[in-house]
PDB file of C-alpha atoms in Angstrom:
ATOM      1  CA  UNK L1301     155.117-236.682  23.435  1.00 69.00           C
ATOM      2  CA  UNK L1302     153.512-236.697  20.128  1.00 84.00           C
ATOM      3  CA  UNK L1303     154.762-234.641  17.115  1.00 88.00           C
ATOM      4  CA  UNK L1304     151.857-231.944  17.571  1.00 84.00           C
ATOM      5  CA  UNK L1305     153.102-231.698  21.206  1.00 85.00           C
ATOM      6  CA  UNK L1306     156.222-231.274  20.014  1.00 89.00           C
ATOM      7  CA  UNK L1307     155.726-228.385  17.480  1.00 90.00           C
ATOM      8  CA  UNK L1308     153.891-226.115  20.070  1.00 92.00           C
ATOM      9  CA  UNK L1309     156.425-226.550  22.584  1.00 90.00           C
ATOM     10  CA  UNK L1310     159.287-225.635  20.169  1.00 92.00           C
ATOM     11  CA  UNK L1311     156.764-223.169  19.215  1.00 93.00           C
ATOM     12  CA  UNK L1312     156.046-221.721  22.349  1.00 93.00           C
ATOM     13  CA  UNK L1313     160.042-220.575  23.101  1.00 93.00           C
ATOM     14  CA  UNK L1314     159.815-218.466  19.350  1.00 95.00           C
ATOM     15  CA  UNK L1315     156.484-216.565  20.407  1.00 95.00           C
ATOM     16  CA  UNK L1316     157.598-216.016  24.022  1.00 92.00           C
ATOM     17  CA  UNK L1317     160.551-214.624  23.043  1.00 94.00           C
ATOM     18  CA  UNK L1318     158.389-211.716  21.205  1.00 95.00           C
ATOM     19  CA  UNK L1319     156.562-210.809  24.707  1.00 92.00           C
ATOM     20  CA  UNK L1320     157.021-207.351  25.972  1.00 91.00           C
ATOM     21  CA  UNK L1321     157.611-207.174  29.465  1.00 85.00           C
ATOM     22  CA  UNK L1322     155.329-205.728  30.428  1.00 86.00           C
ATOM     23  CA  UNK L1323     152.775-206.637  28.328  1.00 86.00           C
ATOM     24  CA  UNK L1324     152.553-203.897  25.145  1.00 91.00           C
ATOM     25  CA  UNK L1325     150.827-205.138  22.259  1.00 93.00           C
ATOM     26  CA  UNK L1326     151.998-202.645  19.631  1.00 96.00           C
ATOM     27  CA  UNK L1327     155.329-203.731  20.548  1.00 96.00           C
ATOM     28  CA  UNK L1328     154.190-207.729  20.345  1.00 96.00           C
ATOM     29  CA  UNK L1329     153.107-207.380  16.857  1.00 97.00           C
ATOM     30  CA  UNK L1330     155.689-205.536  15.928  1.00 98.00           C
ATOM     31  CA  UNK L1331     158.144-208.696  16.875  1.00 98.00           C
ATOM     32  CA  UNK L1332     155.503-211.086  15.053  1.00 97.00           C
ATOM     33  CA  UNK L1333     155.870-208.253  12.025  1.00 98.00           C
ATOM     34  CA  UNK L1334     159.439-208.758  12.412  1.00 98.00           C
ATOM     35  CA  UNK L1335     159.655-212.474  12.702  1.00 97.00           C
ATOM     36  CA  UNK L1336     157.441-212.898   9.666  1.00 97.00           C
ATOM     37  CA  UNK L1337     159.340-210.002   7.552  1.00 97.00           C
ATOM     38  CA  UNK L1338     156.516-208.041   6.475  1.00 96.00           C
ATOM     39  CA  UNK L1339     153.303-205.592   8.109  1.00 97.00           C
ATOM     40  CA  UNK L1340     150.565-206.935   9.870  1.00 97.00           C
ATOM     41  CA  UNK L1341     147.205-204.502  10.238  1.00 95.00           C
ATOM     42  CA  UNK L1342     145.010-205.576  13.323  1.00 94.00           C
ATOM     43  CA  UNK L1343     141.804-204.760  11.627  1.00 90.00           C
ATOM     44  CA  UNK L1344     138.292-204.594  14.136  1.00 88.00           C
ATOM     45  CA  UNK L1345     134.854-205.634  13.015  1.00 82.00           C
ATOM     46  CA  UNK L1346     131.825-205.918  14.815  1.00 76.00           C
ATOM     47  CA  UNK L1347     130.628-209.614  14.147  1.00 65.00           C
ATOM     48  CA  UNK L1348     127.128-208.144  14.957  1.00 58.00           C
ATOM     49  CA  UNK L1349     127.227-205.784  11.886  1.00 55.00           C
ATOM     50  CA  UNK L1350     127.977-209.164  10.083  1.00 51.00           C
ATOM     51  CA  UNK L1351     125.544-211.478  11.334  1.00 51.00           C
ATOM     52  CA  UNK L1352     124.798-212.385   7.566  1.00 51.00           C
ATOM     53  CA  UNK L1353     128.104-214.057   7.592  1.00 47.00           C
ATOM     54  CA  UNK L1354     128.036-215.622  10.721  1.00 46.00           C
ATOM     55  CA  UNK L1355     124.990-216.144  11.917  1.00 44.00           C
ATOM     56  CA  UNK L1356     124.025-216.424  15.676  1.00 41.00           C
ATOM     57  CA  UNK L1357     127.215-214.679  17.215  1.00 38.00           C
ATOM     58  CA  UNK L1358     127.834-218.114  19.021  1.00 43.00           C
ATOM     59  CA  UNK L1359     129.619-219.373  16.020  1.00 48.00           C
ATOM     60  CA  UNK L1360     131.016-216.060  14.520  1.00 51.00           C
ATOM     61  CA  UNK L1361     135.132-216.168  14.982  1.00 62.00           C
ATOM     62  CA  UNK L1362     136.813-214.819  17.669  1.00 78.00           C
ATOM     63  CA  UNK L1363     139.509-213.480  15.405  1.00 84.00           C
ATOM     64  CA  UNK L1364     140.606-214.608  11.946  1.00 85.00           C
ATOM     65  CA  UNK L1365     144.061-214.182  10.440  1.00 89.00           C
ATOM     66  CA  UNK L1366     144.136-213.700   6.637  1.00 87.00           C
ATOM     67  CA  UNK L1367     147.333-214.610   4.695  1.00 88.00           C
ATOM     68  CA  UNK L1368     148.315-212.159   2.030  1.00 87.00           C
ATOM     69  CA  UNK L1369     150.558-212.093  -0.445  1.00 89.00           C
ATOM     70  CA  UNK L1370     151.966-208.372   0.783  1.00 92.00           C
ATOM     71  CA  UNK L1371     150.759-208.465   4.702  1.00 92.00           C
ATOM     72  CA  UNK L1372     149.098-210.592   7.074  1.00 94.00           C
ATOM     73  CA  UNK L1373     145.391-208.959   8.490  1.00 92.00           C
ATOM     74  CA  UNK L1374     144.313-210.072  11.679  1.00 93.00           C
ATOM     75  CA  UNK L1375     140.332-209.578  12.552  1.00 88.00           C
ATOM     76  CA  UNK L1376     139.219-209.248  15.637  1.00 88.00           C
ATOM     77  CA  UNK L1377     135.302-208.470  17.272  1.00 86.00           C
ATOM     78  CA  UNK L1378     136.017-204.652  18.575  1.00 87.00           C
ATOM     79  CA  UNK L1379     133.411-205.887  21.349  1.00 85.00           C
ATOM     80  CA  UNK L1380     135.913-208.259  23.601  1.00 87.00           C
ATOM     81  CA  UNK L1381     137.512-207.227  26.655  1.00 89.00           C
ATOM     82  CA  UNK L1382     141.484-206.513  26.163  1.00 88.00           C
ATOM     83  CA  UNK L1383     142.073-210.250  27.791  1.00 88.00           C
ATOM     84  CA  UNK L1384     140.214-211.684  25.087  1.00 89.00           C
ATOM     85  CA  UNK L1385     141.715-209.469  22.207  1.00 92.00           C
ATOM     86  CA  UNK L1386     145.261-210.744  23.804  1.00 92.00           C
ATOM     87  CA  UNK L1387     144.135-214.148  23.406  1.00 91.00           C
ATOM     88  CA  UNK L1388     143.049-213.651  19.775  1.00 92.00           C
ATOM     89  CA  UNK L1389     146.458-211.748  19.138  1.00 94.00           C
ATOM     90  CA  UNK L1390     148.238-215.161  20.836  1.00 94.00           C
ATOM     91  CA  UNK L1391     146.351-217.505  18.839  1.00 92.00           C
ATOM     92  CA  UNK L1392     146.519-215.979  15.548  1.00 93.00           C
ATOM     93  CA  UNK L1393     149.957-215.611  16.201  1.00 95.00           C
ATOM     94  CA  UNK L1394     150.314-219.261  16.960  1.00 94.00           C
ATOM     95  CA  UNK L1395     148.995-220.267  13.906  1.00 92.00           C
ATOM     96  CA  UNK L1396     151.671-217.996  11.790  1.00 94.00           C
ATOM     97  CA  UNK L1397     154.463-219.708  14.111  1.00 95.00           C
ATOM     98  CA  UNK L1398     153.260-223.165  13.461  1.00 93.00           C
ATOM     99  CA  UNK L1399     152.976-222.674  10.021  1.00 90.00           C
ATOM    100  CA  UNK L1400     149.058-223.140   9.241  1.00 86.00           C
ATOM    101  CA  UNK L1401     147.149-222.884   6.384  1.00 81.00           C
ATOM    102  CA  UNK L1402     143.997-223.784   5.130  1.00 71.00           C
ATOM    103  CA  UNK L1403     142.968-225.658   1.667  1.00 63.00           C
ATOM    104  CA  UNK L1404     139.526-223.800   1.851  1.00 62.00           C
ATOM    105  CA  UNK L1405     138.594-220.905  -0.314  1.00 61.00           C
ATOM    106  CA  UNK L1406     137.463-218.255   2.065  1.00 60.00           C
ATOM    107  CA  UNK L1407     133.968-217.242   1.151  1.00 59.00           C
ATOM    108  CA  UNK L1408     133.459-214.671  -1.812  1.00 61.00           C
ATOM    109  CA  UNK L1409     131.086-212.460   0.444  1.00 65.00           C
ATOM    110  CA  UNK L1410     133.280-212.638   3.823  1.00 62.00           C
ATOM    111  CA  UNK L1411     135.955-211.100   1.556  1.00 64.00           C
ATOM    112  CA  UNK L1412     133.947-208.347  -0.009  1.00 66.00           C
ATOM    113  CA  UNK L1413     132.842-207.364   3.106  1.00 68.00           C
ATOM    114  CA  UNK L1414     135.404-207.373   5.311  1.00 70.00           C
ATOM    115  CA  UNK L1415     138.753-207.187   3.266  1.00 74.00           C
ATOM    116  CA  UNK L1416     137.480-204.885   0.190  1.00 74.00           C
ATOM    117  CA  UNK L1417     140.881-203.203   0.051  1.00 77.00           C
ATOM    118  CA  UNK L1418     142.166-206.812  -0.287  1.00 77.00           C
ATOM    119  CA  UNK L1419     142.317-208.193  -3.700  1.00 76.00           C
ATOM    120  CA  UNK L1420     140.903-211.599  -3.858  1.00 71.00           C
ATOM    121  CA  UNK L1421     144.109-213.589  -5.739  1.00 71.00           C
ATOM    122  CA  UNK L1422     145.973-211.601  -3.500  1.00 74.00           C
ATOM    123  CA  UNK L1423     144.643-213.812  -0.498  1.00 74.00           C
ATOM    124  CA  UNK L1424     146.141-217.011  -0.154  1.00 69.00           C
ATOM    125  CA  UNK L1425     144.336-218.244   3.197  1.00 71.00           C
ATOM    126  CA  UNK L1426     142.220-216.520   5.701  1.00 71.00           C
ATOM    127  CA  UNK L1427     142.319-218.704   9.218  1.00 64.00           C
ATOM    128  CA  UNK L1428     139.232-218.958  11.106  1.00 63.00           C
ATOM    129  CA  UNK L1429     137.589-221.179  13.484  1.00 55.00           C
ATOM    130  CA  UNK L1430     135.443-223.000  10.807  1.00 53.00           C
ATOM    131  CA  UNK L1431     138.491-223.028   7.872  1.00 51.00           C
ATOM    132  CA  UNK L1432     140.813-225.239   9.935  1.00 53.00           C
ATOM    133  CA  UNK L1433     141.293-228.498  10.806  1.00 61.00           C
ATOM    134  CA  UNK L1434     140.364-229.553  14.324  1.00 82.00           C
ATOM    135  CA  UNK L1435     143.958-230.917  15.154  1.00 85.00           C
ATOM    136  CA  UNK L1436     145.252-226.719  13.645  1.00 84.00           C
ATOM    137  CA  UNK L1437     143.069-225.212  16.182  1.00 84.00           C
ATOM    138  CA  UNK L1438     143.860-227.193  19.230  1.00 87.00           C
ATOM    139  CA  UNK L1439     147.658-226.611  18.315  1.00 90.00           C
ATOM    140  CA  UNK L1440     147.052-222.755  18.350  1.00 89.00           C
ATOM    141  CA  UNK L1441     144.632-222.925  21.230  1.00 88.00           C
ATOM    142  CA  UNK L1442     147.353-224.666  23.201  1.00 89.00           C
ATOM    143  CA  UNK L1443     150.035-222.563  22.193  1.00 91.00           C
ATOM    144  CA  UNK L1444     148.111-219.221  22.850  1.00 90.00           C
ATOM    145  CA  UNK L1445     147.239-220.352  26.433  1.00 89.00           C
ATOM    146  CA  UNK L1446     150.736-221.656  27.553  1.00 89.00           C
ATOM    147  CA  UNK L1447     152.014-218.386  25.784  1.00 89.00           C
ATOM    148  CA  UNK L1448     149.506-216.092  27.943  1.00 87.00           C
ATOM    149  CA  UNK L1449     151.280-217.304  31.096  1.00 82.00           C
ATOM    150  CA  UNK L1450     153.932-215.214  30.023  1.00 77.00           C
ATOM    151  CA  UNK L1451     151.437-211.943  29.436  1.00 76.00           C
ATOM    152  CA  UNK L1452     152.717-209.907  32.762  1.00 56.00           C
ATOM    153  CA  UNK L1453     149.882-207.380  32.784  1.00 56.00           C
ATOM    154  CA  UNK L1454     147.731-210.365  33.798  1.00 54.00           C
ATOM    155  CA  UNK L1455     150.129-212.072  35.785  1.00 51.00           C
ATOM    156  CA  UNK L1456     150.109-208.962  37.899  1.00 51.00           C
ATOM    157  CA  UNK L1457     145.963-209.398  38.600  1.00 53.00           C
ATOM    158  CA  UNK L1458     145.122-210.465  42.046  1.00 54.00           C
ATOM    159  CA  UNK L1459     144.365-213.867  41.155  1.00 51.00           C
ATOM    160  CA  UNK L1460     147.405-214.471  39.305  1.00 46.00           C
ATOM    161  CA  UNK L1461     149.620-213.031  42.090  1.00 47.00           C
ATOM    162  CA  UNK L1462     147.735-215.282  44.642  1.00 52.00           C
ATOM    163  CA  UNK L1463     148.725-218.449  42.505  1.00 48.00           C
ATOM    164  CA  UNK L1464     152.375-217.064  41.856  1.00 47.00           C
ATOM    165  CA  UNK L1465     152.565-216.710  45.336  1.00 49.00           C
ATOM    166  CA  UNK L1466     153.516-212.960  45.921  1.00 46.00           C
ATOM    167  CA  UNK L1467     149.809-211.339  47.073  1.00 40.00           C
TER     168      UNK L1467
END
């Protein structure tokens, strides 16, 4: 097992252990609040309000988690499905457990828009899709599917109680 393995599977145990059961996820980001000592504001944009910034919505992020000095903000498109919002909430939250960053500026006009309460020195990285390496997002990808096993309220669909073996 290689060291990136390594760090999502230790990872994985620190994030699982902040699952609700079942699956609540006021309560979930209140442990990740907890676990990183300070608030974190799930904030909702509409990426098709901001098409200026992303362009086609095939490349806009899924959800972005922005490092600040008194809070972590986590952005999310208001127009995914709860499964997909859990996924975003997993992911970002991977990143924080791994310890990610990025040595990108985030763009001036991303921050205007979309964090104007948010100072800019008072931003030290904003994690998307496109401000990470390749090797970052595959870590938190990983980690944020092997942690959504642990997600009862989808564990108790149909399909997942058919593989489980209980339907």
């Amino acid at each position: 097992m290689n060291d990136s393995m390594a760090k999502v599977f230790e990872a994985r145990t620190t994030i699982e252990a902040m699952i609700p059961s079942p699956w609540n996820r006021d309560a979930f980001i209140a442990a990740l609040s907890r676990y990183r000592g300070r608030p974190i504001e799930l904030r909702g944009v509409r990426s098709s309000d901001n098409s200026e910034l992303y362009g086609d919505l095939q490349s806009s992020p899924c959800g972005v988690w922005c490092d600040c000095t008194d809070r972590d903000i986590i952005l999310y498109d208001l127009g995914m499905t709860e499964r997909h919002l859990i996924q975003v909430l997993c992911h970002e939250a991977a990143h924080m457990v791994l310890g990610h960053s990025s040595d990108q500026e985030p763009d001036e006009d991303w921050l205007r828009l979309l964090l104007s309460d948010v100072p800019p020195d008072a931003l030290r990285s904003a994690l998307g899709r496109n401000l990470v390496s390749n090797e970052q997002e595959s870590e938190a990808e990983l980690l944020a599917d092997l942690v959504m096993t642990k997600v009862s309220h989808f564990r108790d669909s149909a399909s997942m109680r058919s593989l489980w073996g209980s339907a």
